[in-house]
Amino acid sequence: MSRQQVLAALAAPLRVILEAELAQGNVIDEVADWPPRCELLVILRRPFATAYPTGPGVEFTAIENRHYWKSEYNLDGGRQTLACGFG
């Protein structure tokens, strides 16, 4: 999936975060789904540059598990997830 396709597929609250991260030089490392709930999982290579405000339906979680990722923003209980690696 291309960068433009990822941006088009992400819901607006997560797209805003992804666009900010890409503008600061972070890169998309992986795009997948995460059954059974997550229809779109986007993992960035480096940690999030800043703490982003969350709005309705968006939740931030610090995972801190190197087997998975450092932290994530979830939309609608995990229907879409934007995560970051440890860099």
MMTF fields as JSON, N, C-alpha, C and O atoms, coordinates in Angstrom:
{
  "mmtfVersion": "1.0.0",
  "mmtfProducer": "UNKNOWN",
  "numBonds": 347,
  "numAtoms": 348,
  "numGroups": 87,
  "numChains": 1,
  "numModels": 1,
  "chainsPerModel": [1],
  "groupsPerChain": [87],
  "chainIdList": ["A"],
  "bondAtomList": [4, 2, 8, 6, 12, 10, 16, 14, 20, 18, 24, 22, 28, 26, 32, 30, 36, 34, 40, 38, 44, 42, 48, 46, 52, 50, 56, 54, 60, 58, 64, 62, 68, 66, 72, 70, 76, 74, 80, 78, 84, 82, 88, 86, 92, 90, 96, 94, 100, 98, 104, 102, 108, 106, 112, 110, 116, 114, 120, 118, 124, 122, 128, 126, 132, 130, 136, 134, 140, 138, 144, 142, 148, 146, 152, 150, 156, 154, 160, 158, 164, 162, 168, 166, 172, 170, 176, 174, 180, 178, 184, 182, 188, 186, 192, 190, 196, 194, 200, 198, 204, 202, 208, 206, 212, 210, 216, 214, 220, 218, 224, 222, 228, 226, 232, 230, 236, 234, 240, 238, 244, 242, 248, 246, 252, 250, 256, 254, 260, 258, 264, 262, 268, 266, 272, 270, 276, 274, 280, 278, 284, 282, 288, 286, 292, 290, 296, 294, 300, 298, 304, 302, 308, 306, 312, 310, 316, 314, 320, 318, 324, 322, 328, 326, 332, 330, 336, 334, 340, 338, 344, 342],
  "bondOrderList": [1, 1, 1, 1, 1, 1, 1, 1, 1, 1, 1, 1, 1, 1, 1, 1, 1, 1, 1, 1, 1, 1, 1, 1, 1, 1, 1, 1, 1, 1, 1, 1, 1, 1, 1, 1, 1, 1, 1, 1, 1, 1, 1, 1, 1, 1, 1, 1, 1, 1, 1, 1, 1, 1, 1, 1, 1, 1, 1, 1, 1, 1, 1, 1, 1, 1, 1, 1, 1, 1, 1, 1, 1, 1, 1, 1, 1, 1, 1, 1, 1, 1, 1, 1, 1, 1],
  "groupList": [{"groupName": "MET", "atomNameList": ["N", "CA", "C", "O"], "elementList": ["N", "C", "C", "O"], "formalChargeList": [0, 0, 0, 0], "bondAtomList": [1, 0, 2, 1, 3, 2], "bondOrderList": [1, 1, 2], "singleLetterCode": "M", "chemCompType": "L-PEPTIDE LINKING"}, {"groupName": "SER", "atomNameList": ["N", "CA", "C", "O"], "elementList": ["N", "C", "C", "O"], "formalChargeList": [0, 0, 0, 0], "bondAtomList": [1, 0, 2, 1, 3, 2], "bondOrderList": [1, 1, 2], "singleLetterCode": "S", "chemCompType": "L-PEPTIDE LINKING"}, {"groupName": "ARG", "atomNameList": ["N", "CA", "C", "O"], "elementList": ["N", "C", "C", "O"], "formalChargeList": [0, 0, 0, 0], "bondAtomList": [1, 0, 2, 1, 3, 2], "bondOrderList": [1, 1, 2], "singleLetterCode": "R", "chemCompType": "L-PEPTIDE LINKING"}, {"groupName": "GLN", "atomNameList": ["N", "CA", "C", "O"], "elementList": ["N", "C", "C", "O"], "formalChargeList": [0, 0, 0, 0], "bondAtomList": [1, 0, 2, 1, 3, 2], "bondOrderList": [1, 1, 2], "singleLetterCode": "Q", "chemCompType": "L-PEPTIDE LINKING"}, {"groupName": "VAL", "atomNameList": ["N", "CA", "C", "O"], "elementList": ["N", "C", "C", "O"], "formalChargeList": [0, 0, 0, 0], "bondAtomList": [1, 0, 2, 1, 3, 2], "bondOrderList": [1, 1, 2], "singleLetterCode": "V", "chemCompType": "L-PEPTIDE LINKING"}, {"groupName": "LEU", "atomNameList": ["N", "CA", "C", "O"], "elementList": ["N", "C", "C", "O"], "formalChargeList": [0, 0, 0, 0], "bondAtomList": [1, 0, 2, 1, 3, 2], "bondOrderList": [1, 1, 2], "singleLetterCode": "L", "chemCompType": "L-PEPTIDE LINKING"}, {"groupName": "ALA", "atomNameList": ["N", "CA", "C", "O"], "elementList": ["N", "C", "C", "O"], "formalChargeList": [0, 0, 0, 0], "bondAtomList": [1, 0, 2, 1, 3, 2], "bondOrderList": [1, 1, 2], "singleLetterCode": "A", "chemCompType": "L-PEPTIDE LINKING"}, {"groupName": "PRO", "atomNameList": ["N", "CA", "C", "O"], "elementList": ["N", "C", "C", "O"], "formalChargeList": [0, 0, 0, 0], "bondAtomList": [1, 0, 2, 1, 3, 2], "bondOrderList": [1, 1, 2], "singleLetterCode": "P", "chemCompType": "L-PEPTIDE LINKING"}, {"groupName": "ILE", "atomNameList": ["N", "CA", "C", "O"], "elementList": ["N", "C", "C", "O"], "formalChargeList": [0, 0, 0, 0], "bondAtomList": [1, 0, 2, 1, 3, 2], "bondOrderList": [1, 1, 2], "singleLetterCode": "I", "chemCompType": "L-PEPTIDE LINKING"}, {"groupName": "GLU", "atomNameList": ["N", "CA", "C", "O"], "elementList": ["N", "C", "C", "O"], "formalChargeList": [0, 0, 0, 0], "bondAtomList": [1, 0, 2, 1, 3, 2], "bondOrderList": [1, 1, 2], "singleLetterCode": "E", "chemCompType": "L-PEPTIDE LINKING"}, {"groupName": "GLY", "atomNameList": ["N", "CA", "C", "O"], "elementList": ["N", "C", "C", "O"], "formalChargeList": [0, 0, 0, 0], "bondAtomList": [1, 0, 2, 1, 3, 2], "bondOrderList": [1, 1, 2], "singleLetterCode": "G", "chemCompType": "PEPTIDE LINKING"}, {"groupName": "ASN", "atomNameList": ["N", "CA", "C", "O"], "elementList": ["N", "C", "C", "O"], "formalChargeList": [0, 0, 0, 0], "bondAtomList": [1, 0, 2, 1, 3, 2], "bondOrderList": [1, 1, 2], "singleLetterCode": "N", "chemCompType": "L-PEPTIDE LINKING"}, {"groupName": "ASP", "atomNameList": ["N", "CA", "C", "O"], "elementList": ["N", "C", "C", "O"], "formalChargeList": [0, 0, 0, 0], "bondAtomList": [1, 0, 2, 1, 3, 2], "bondOrderList": [1, 1, 2], "singleLetterCode": "D", "chemCompType": "L-PEPTIDE LINKING"}, {"groupName": "TRP", "atomNameList": ["N", "CA", "C", "O"], "elementList": ["N", "C", "C", "O"], "formalChargeList": [0, 0, 0, 0], "bondAtomList": [1, 0, 2, 1, 3, 2], "bondOrderList": [1, 1, 2], "singleLetterCode": "W", "chemCompType": "L-PEPTIDE LINKING"}, {"groupName": "CYS", "atomNameList": ["N", "CA", "C", "O"], "elementList": ["N", "C", "C", "O"], "formalChargeList": [0, 0, 0, 0], "bondAtomList": [1, 0, 2, 1, 3, 2], "bondOrderList": [1, 1, 2], "singleLetterCode": "C", "chemCompType": "L-PEPTIDE LINKING"}, {"groupName": "PHE", "atomNameList": ["N", "CA", "C", "O"], "elementList": ["N", "C", "C", "O"], "formalChargeList": [0, 0, 0, 0], "bondAtomList": [1, 0, 2, 1, 3, 2], "bondOrderList": [1, 1, 2], "singleLetterCode": "F", "chemCompType": "L-PEPTIDE LINKING"}, {"groupName": "THR", "atomNameList": ["N", "CA", "C", "O"], "elementList": ["N", "C", "C", "O"], "formalChargeList": [0, 0, 0, 0], "bondAtomList": [1, 0, 2, 1, 3, 2], "bondOrderList": [1, 1, 2], "singleLetterCode": "T", "chemCompType": "L-PEPTIDE LINKING"}, {"groupName": "TYR", "atomNameList": ["N", "CA", "C", "O"], "elementList": ["N", "C", "C", "O"], "formalChargeList": [0, 0, 0, 0], "bondAtomList": [1, 0, 2, 1, 3, 2], "bondOrderList": [1, 1, 2], "singleLetterCode": "Y", "chemCompType": "L-PEPTIDE LINKING"}, {"groupName": "HIS", "atomNameList": ["N", "CA", "C", "O"], "elementList": ["N", "C", "C", "O"], "formalChargeList": [0, 0, 0, 0], "bondAtomList": [1, 0, 2, 1, 3, 2], "bondOrderList": [1, 1, 2], "singleLetterCode": "H", "chemCompType": "L-PEPTIDE LINKING"}, {"groupName": "LYS", "atomNameList": ["N", "CA", "C", "O"], "elementList": ["N", "C", "C", "O"], "formalChargeList": [0, 0, 0, 0], "bondAtomList": [1, 0, 2, 1, 3, 2], "bondOrderList": [1, 1, 2], "singleLetterCode": "K", "chemCompType": "L-PEPTIDE LINKING"}],
  "groupTypeList": [0, 1, 2, 3, 3, 4, 5, 6, 6, 5, 6, 6, 7, 5, 2, 4, 8, 5, 9, 6, 9, 5, 6, 3, 10, 11, 4, 8, 12, 9, 4, 6, 12, 13, 7, 7, 2, 14, 9, 5, 5, 4, 8, 5, 2, 2, 7, 15, 6, 16, 6, 17, 7, 16, 10, 7, 10, 4, 9, 15, 16, 6, 8, 9, 11, 2, 18, 17, 13, 19, 1, 9, 17, 11, 5, 12, 10, 10, 2, 3, 16, 5, 6, 14, 10, 15, 10],
  "groupIdList": [1, 2, 3, 4, 5, 6, 7, 8, 9, 10, 11, 12, 13, 14, 15, 16, 17, 18, 19, 20, 21, 22, 23, 24, 25, 26, 27, 28, 29, 30, 31, 32, 33, 34, 35, 36, 37, 38, 39, 40, 41, 42, 43, 44, 45, 46, 47, 48, 49, 50, 51, 52, 53, 54, 55, 56, 57, 58, 59, 60, 61, 62, 63, 64, 65, 66, 67, 68, 69, 70, 71, 72, 73, 74, 75, 76, 77, 78, 79, 80, 81, 82, 83, 84, 85, 86, 87],
  "secStructList": [7, 7, 2, 2, 2, 2, 2, 2, 2, 1, 7, 2, 2, 2, 2, 2, 2, 2, 2, 2, 2, 2, 2, 6, 6, 7, 7, 3, 3, 3, 3, 3, 3, 3, 6, 6, 6, 3, 3, 3, 3, 3, 3, 3, 1, 1, 7, 7, 1, 1, 7, 7, 7, 7, 7, 6, 6, 3, 3, 3, 3, 3, 7, 7, 7, 6, 6, 1, 7, 1, 3, 3, 3, 3, 3, 6, 6, 6, 6, 3, 3, 3, 3, 3, 7, 7, 7],
  "xCoordList": [0.858, 0.0, 0.908, 1.823, 0.638, 1.461, 1.144, 0.134, 2.017, 1.825, 0.491, -0.239, 0.172, -1.083, -2.281, -3.294, -2.191, -3.283, -3.504, -4.641, -2.412, -2.516, -3.2, -4.115, -2.762, -3.366, -4.856, -5.665, -5.218, -6.623, -7.457, -8.635, -6.865, -7.607, -7.787, -8.754, -6.871, -6.959, -8.061, -8.278, -8.738, -9.738, -9.037, -7.863, -9.768, -9.201, -8.377, -7.284, -8.843, -8.04, -6.658, -5.679, -6.574, -5.274, -4.463, -3.235, -5.127, -4.437, -3.695, -2.578, -4.297, -3.656, -2.354, -1.337, -2.39, -1.183, -0.137, 1.034, -0.557, 0.382, 1.019, 2.231, 0.229, 0.783, 1.806, 2.844, 1.523, 2.472, 3.771, 4.859, 3.655, 4.851, 5.673, 6.898, 5.014, 5.73, 6.413, 7.518, 5.778, 6.377, 7.622, 8.502, 7.699, 8.862, 9.922, 10.902, 9.723, 10.742, 10.538, 11.348, 9.495, 9.221, 8.757, 8.276, 8.899, 8.521, 7.623, 7.69, 6.793, 5.933, 6.789, 7.446, 6.785, 7.579, 6.758, 7.28, 5.473, 4.631, 3.167, 2.724, 2.43, 0.989, 0.367, 0.778, -0.62, -1.251, -2.633, -3.121, -3.253, -4.435, -4.054, -2.983, -4.892, -4.606, -5.906, -6.56, -6.272, -7.556, -7.655, -6.63, -8.819, -10.096, -10.666, -11.578, -10.17, -10.81, -10.187, -10.896, -8.877, -8.181, -8.15, -7.532, -8.831, -8.866, -7.67, -7.344, -7.012, -5.834, -4.869, -5.203, -3.676, -2.598, -1.434, -0.927, -1.015, 0.123, 1.166, 0.88, 2.378, 3.455, 4.558, 5.086, 4.887, 5.971, 7.294, 7.313, 8.37, 9.689, 10.137, 10.626, 9.97, 10.465, 9.319, 8.162, 9.635, 8.593, 7.916, 8.486, 6.701, 5.986, 6.812, 7.386, 6.873, 7.678, 7.101, 7.831, 5.81, 5.131, 3.884, 3.476, 3.287, 1.999, 0.914, 0.837, 0.092, -0.973, -2.268, -2.542, -3.062, -4.348, -5.262, -5.251, -6.031, -6.995, -8.383, -8.7, -9.187, -10.556, -11.517, -11.114, -12.772, -13.769, -13.39, -13.083, -13.417, -13.131, -11.669, -11.342, -10.761, -9.323, -8.715, -8.969, -7.915, -7.288, -5.795, -5.4, -4.976, -3.53, -3.191, -3.726, -2.296, -1.831, -0.322, 0.173, 0.406, 1.835, 1.955, 1.597, 2.448, 2.557, 3.883, 3.923, 4.972, 6.33, 6.72, 7.311, 6.39, 6.722, 7.466, 6.867, 8.751, 9.569, 9.112, 9.465, 8.346, 7.794, 6.723, 6.511, 6.044, 4.993, 5.445, 5.983, 5.229, 5.624, 5.632, 5.241, 6.081, 6.248, 4.923, 4.613, 4.146, 2.863, 1.952, 2.369, 0.688, -0.28, -1.424, -1.745, -2.015, -3.279, -4.302, -4.1, -5.397, -6.452, -7.696, -8.029, -8.37, -9.643, -10.748, -10.622, -11.821, -13.013, -12.681, -13.09, -11.943, -11.626, -10.679, -10.629, -9.922, -8.928, -9.306, -8.642, -10.359, -10.736, -9.609, -9.347, -8.946, -7.732, -6.703, -7.039, -5.437, -4.366, -3.178, -2.744, -2.662, -1.411, -0.429, -0.595, 0.599, 1.568, 2.942, 3.186, 3.849, 5.227, 6.2, 5.963, 7.294, 8.355, 9.267, 8.996, 10.347, 11.303, 12.426, 13.208, 12.513, 13.481, 14.864, 15.783],
  "yCoordList": [-1.169, 0.0, 1.237, 1.354, 2.14, 3.343, 4.319, 4.196, 5.261, 6.297, 7.014, 7.249, 7.359, 8.054, 7.159, 7.646, 5.877, 4.952, 4.821, 4.749, 4.79, 4.712, 5.961, 5.875, 7.11, 8.366, 8.406, 8.866, 7.938, 7.944, 6.962, 7.215, 5.85, 4.819, 5.142, 4.693, 5.911, 6.235, 7.244, 8.175, 7.052, 8.018, 9.333, 9.344, 10.424, 11.766, 11.956, 12.515, 11.517, 11.769, 11.108, 11.688, 9.908, 9.236, 9.789, 9.84, 10.199, 10.781, 12.049, 12.282, 12.862, 14.1, 13.776, 14.438, 12.764, 12.36, 11.821, 12.192, 10.947, 10.375, 11.465, 11.451, 12.395, 13.478, 14.3, 14.678, 14.576, 15.327, 14.542, 15.115, 13.245, 12.409, 12.339, 12.447, 12.163, 12.101, 13.431, 13.446, 14.534, 15.857, 16.052, 16.835, 15.343, 15.446, 14.39, 14.255, 13.647, 12.714, 11.265, 10.414, 10.956, 9.562, 8.87, 9.528, 7.558, 6.815, 5.637, 5.097, 5.259, 4.09, 2.849, 2.666, 2.003, 0.784, -0.42, -1.327, -0.425, -1.581, -1.153, -0.266, -1.799, -1.614, -2.999, -3.829, -3.241, -4.564, -4.432, -3.328, -5.572, -5.607, -6.417, -7.024, -6.436, -7.13, -7.766, -7.261, -8.897, -9.522, -9.865, -10.12, -9.879, -9.814, -8.405, -8.197, -7.427, -6.101, -5.071, -4.294, -5.059, -3.961, -4.184, -5.126, -3.294, -3.399, -2.715, -3.008, -1.803, -1.129, -0.81, -0.087, -1.36, -1.134, -0.504, -1.072, 0.669, 1.365, 1.523, 2.065, 1.042, 1.127, 2.04, 1.823, 3.046, 3.963, 3.427, 2.695, 3.785, 3.29, 3.833, 3.08, 5.143, 5.78, 6.137, 6.178, 6.396, 6.829, 8.115, 8.9, 8.312, 9.549, 10.725, 10.677, 11.785, 12.96, 13.757, 14.458, 13.653, 14.413, 13.665, 12.697, 14.102, 13.562, 14.344, 15.567, 13.648, 14.301, 14.275, 13.318, 15.333, 15.334, 14.259, 13.999, 13.657, 12.657, 13.273, 14.095, 12.872, 13.364, 12.209, 11.13, 12.423, 11.365, 10.12, 10.202, 8.991, 7.722, 7.383, 6.303, 8.277, 8.033, 7.871, 8.668, 6.833, 6.533, 6.285, 5.638, 6.795, 6.561, 5.49, 5.493, 4.567, 3.536, 3.366, 3.227, 3.378, 3.061, 1.544, 0.99, 0.879, -0.579, -1.006, -1.889, -0.368, -0.621, -2.099, -2.619, -2.762, -4.18, -4.32, -4.166, -4.607, -4.68, -5.764, -5.72, -6.72, -7.733, -7.124, -7.585, -6.084, -5.42, -4.021, -3.842, -3.02, -1.653, -0.814, -1.281, 0.431, 1.31, 1.88, 1.78, 2.472, 3.052, 3.13, 2.884, 3.478, 3.474, 4.443, 4.774, 4.874, 5.607, 4.697, 4.246, 4.429, 3.569, 4.377, 5.319, 4.0, 4.61, 3.59, 2.431, 4.02, 3.186, 1.822, 0.783, 1.84, 0.595, -0.319, -1.516, 0.224, -0.578, -0.933, -1.761, -0.324, -0.587, -0.165, -0.83, 0.94, 1.373, 1.727, 2.269, 1.411, 1.676, 2.303, 1.838, 3.365, 3.975, 3.765, 4.313, 2.962, 2.592, 3.096, 3.466, 3.107, 3.505, 2.496, 1.898, 2.329, 1.443, 2.163, 3.284, 1.494, 2.028, 2.794, 3.475, 2.69, 3.449, 2.984, 3.542],
  "zCoordList": [0.0, 0.0, 0.0, 0.816, -0.917, -1.02, 0.12, 0.812, 0.28, 1.308, 1.104, 2.067, -0.133, -0.437, -0.134, 0.367, -0.424, -0.13, 1.377, 1.842, 2.129, 3.589, 4.119, 4.938, 3.657, 4.106, 3.756, 4.561, 2.585, 2.168, 2.981, 3.231, 3.394, 4.12, 5.602, 6.218, 6.178, 7.602, 7.877, 7.101, 8.97, 9.415, 9.765, 10.135, 9.645, 9.819, 11.09, 11.003, 12.281, 13.494, 13.444, 13.915, 12.882, 12.785, 11.619, 11.689, 10.564, 9.41, 9.808, 9.347, 10.652, 11.111, 11.837, 11.627, 12.685, 13.428, 12.458, 12.535, 11.546, 10.591, 9.733, 9.519, 9.247, 8.427, 9.214, 8.67, 10.477, 11.315, 11.495, 11.439, 11.709, 11.885, 10.601, 10.642, 9.476, 8.203, 7.901, 7.358, 8.24, 8.029, 8.878, 8.523, 10.0, 10.882, 10.573, 11.305, 9.492, 9.048, 9.465, 9.099, 10.212, 10.54, 9.259, 8.336, 9.202, 8.001, 8.364, 9.469, 7.417, 7.604, 7.449, 6.424, 8.457, 8.454, 8.005, 7.357, 8.35, 8.043, 7.965, 8.694, 7.067, 6.948, 6.868, 6.056, 7.711, 7.757, 8.377, 8.618, 8.628, 9.472, 10.704, 10.735, 11.693, 12.942, 13.422, 14.335, 12.786, 13.118, 14.597, 15.228, 15.154, 14.447, 14.327, 13.527, 15.085, 15.112, 14.195, 13.556, 14.125, 13.448, 11.934, 11.438, 11.22, 9.766, 9.108, 7.957, 9.833, 9.3, 10.433, 11.372, 10.327, 11.294, 10.542, 9.575, 10.992, 10.394, 11.496, 12.564, 11.223, 12.211, 11.67, 10.58, 12.444, 12.104, 12.649, 13.639, 12.016, 12.418, 13.77, 14.612, 13.98, 15.201, 16.135, 15.716, 17.399, 18.344, 17.883, 17.124, 18.352, 18.051, 18.541, 19.629, 17.737, 18.061, 19.22, 19.921, 19.421, 20.456, 20.901, 20.259, 21.978, 22.406, 21.685, 21.805, 20.95, 20.19, 20.991, 21.714, 20.857, 21.561, 20.978, 19.775, 21.833, 21.382, 21.408, 22.268, 20.473, 20.395, 20.591, 21.026, 20.277, 20.425, 19.62, 18.431, 20.278, 19.623, 19.476, 18.982, 19.893, 19.764, 21.154, 22.057, 21.303, 22.596, 22.386, 21.416, 23.29, 23.266, 24.293, 25.402, 23.919, 24.84, 24.675, 23.557, 25.792, 25.78, 25.921, 26.96, 24.901, 24.888, 25.509, 26.366, 25.066, 25.584, 25.542, 26.488, 24.451, 24.278, 22.956, 21.892, 23.011, 21.802, 20.832, 19.654, 21.299, 20.395, 19.5, 18.378, 19.996, 19.237, 18.822, 17.729, 19.695, 19.392, 20.657, 21.727, 20.528, 21.686, 22.184, 23.371, 21.291, 21.689, 20.48, 19.349, 20.743, 19.655, 19.922, 21.063, 18.841, 18.863, 18.197, 17.07, 18.895, 18.383, 18.091, 18.811, 17.037, 16.68, 16.899, 16.503, 17.526, 17.722, 18.329, 17.81, 19.422, 20.116, 19.378, 19.659, 18.436, 17.723, 16.302, 15.679, 15.772, 14.374, 13.434, 12.432, 13.76, 13.079, 14.143, 15.196, 13.852, 14.809, 14.102, 13.047, 14.701, 14.27, 15.412, 16.502, 15.143, 16.176, 15.795, 14.646, 16.776, 16.487, 17.07, 18.119, 16.358, 16.819, 17.797, 18.225, 18.134, 19.097, 18.406, 19.069, 17.078, 16.305, 16.479, 15.88]
}
